[in-house]
Tab-separated table of C-alpha atoms in Angstrom:
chain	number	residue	atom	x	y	z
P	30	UNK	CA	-28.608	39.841	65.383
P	31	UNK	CA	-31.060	37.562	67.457
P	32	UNK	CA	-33.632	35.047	66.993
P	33	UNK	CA	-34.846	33.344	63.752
P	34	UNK	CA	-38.651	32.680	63.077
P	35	UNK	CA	-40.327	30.135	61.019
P	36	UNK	CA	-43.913	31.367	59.698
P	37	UNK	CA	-45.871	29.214	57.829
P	38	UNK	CA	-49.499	29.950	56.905
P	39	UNK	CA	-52.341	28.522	54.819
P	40	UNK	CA	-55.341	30.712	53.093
P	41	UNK	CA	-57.972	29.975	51.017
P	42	UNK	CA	-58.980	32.653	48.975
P	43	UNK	CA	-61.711	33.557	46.031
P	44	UNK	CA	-59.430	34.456	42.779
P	45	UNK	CA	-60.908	35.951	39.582
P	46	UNK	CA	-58.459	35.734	36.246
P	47	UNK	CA	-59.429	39.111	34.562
P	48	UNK	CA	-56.307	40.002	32.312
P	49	UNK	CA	-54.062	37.135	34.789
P	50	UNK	CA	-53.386	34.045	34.338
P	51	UNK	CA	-55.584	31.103	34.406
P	52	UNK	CA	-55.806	29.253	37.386
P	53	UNK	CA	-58.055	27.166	36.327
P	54	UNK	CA	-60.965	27.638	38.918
P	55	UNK	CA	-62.649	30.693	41.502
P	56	UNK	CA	-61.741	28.892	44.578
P	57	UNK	CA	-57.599	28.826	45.144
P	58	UNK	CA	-55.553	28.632	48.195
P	59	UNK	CA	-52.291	29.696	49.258
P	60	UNK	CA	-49.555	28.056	51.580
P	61	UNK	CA	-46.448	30.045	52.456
P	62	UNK	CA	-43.712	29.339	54.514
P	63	UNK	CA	-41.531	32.371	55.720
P	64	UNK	CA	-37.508	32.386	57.606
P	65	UNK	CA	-36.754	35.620	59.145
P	66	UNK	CA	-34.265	37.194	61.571
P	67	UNK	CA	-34.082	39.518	63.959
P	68	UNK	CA	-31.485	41.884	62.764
P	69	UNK	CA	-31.788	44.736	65.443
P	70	UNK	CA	-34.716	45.316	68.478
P	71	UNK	CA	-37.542	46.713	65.569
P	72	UNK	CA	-36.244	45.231	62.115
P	73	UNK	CA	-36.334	41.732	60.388
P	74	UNK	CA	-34.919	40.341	57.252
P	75	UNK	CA	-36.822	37.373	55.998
P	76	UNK	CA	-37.155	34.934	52.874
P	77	UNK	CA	-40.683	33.209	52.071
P	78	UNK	CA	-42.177	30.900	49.447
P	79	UNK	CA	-45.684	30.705	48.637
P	80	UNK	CA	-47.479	28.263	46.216
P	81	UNK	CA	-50.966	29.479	45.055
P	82	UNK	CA	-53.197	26.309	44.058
P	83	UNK	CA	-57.062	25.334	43.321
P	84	UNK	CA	-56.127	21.918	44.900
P	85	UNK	CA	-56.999	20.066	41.473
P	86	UNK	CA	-60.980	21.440	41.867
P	87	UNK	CA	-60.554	22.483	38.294
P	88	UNK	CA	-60.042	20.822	35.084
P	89	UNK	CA	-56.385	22.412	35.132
P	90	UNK	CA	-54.429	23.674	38.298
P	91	UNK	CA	-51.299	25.094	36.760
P	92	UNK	CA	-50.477	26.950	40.136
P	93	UNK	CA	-48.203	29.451	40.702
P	94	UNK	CA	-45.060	29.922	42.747
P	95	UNK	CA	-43.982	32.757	44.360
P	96	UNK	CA	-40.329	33.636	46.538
P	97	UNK	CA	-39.603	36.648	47.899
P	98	UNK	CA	-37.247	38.943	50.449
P	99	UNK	CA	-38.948	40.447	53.045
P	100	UNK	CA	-37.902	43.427	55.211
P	101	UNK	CA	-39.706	44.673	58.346
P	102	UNK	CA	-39.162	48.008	60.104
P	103	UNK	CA	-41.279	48.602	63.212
P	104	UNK	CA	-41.903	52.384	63.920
């Protein structure tokens, strides 16, 4: 076991709702924040939330929220 990491990012991104759900406008943007740990020299187990926004550009910005595990395996 070893060291912990804190990730957090922020993307804006071009989303189009085909069959999806409504986000209530083309231009959306994600934050995510991400905990992980070094479990051995080339692996990681990790836990991350994400929120998925048009930042109230719309008429409606029902969002969406995303959490997830996460396991990396360097080869």
């Amino acid at each position: 076991m070893g060291k912990i990491h804190l990730t957090p990012s922020f993307t804006p991104g071009i989303y189009e709702q085909g069959d999806g759900k409504d986000l209530g406008h083309i231009v959306d943007f994600k934050s995510e924040v991400q905990l992980s740990l070094n479990l051995f020299e080339n692996s990681q187990l990790g836990m991350s939330y994400n929120h998925i926004s048009n930042a109230s550009l719309g008429e409606k910005n029902p969002g969406a929220n995303i959490y997830m595990f996460n396991f990396l395996q360097k080869f």
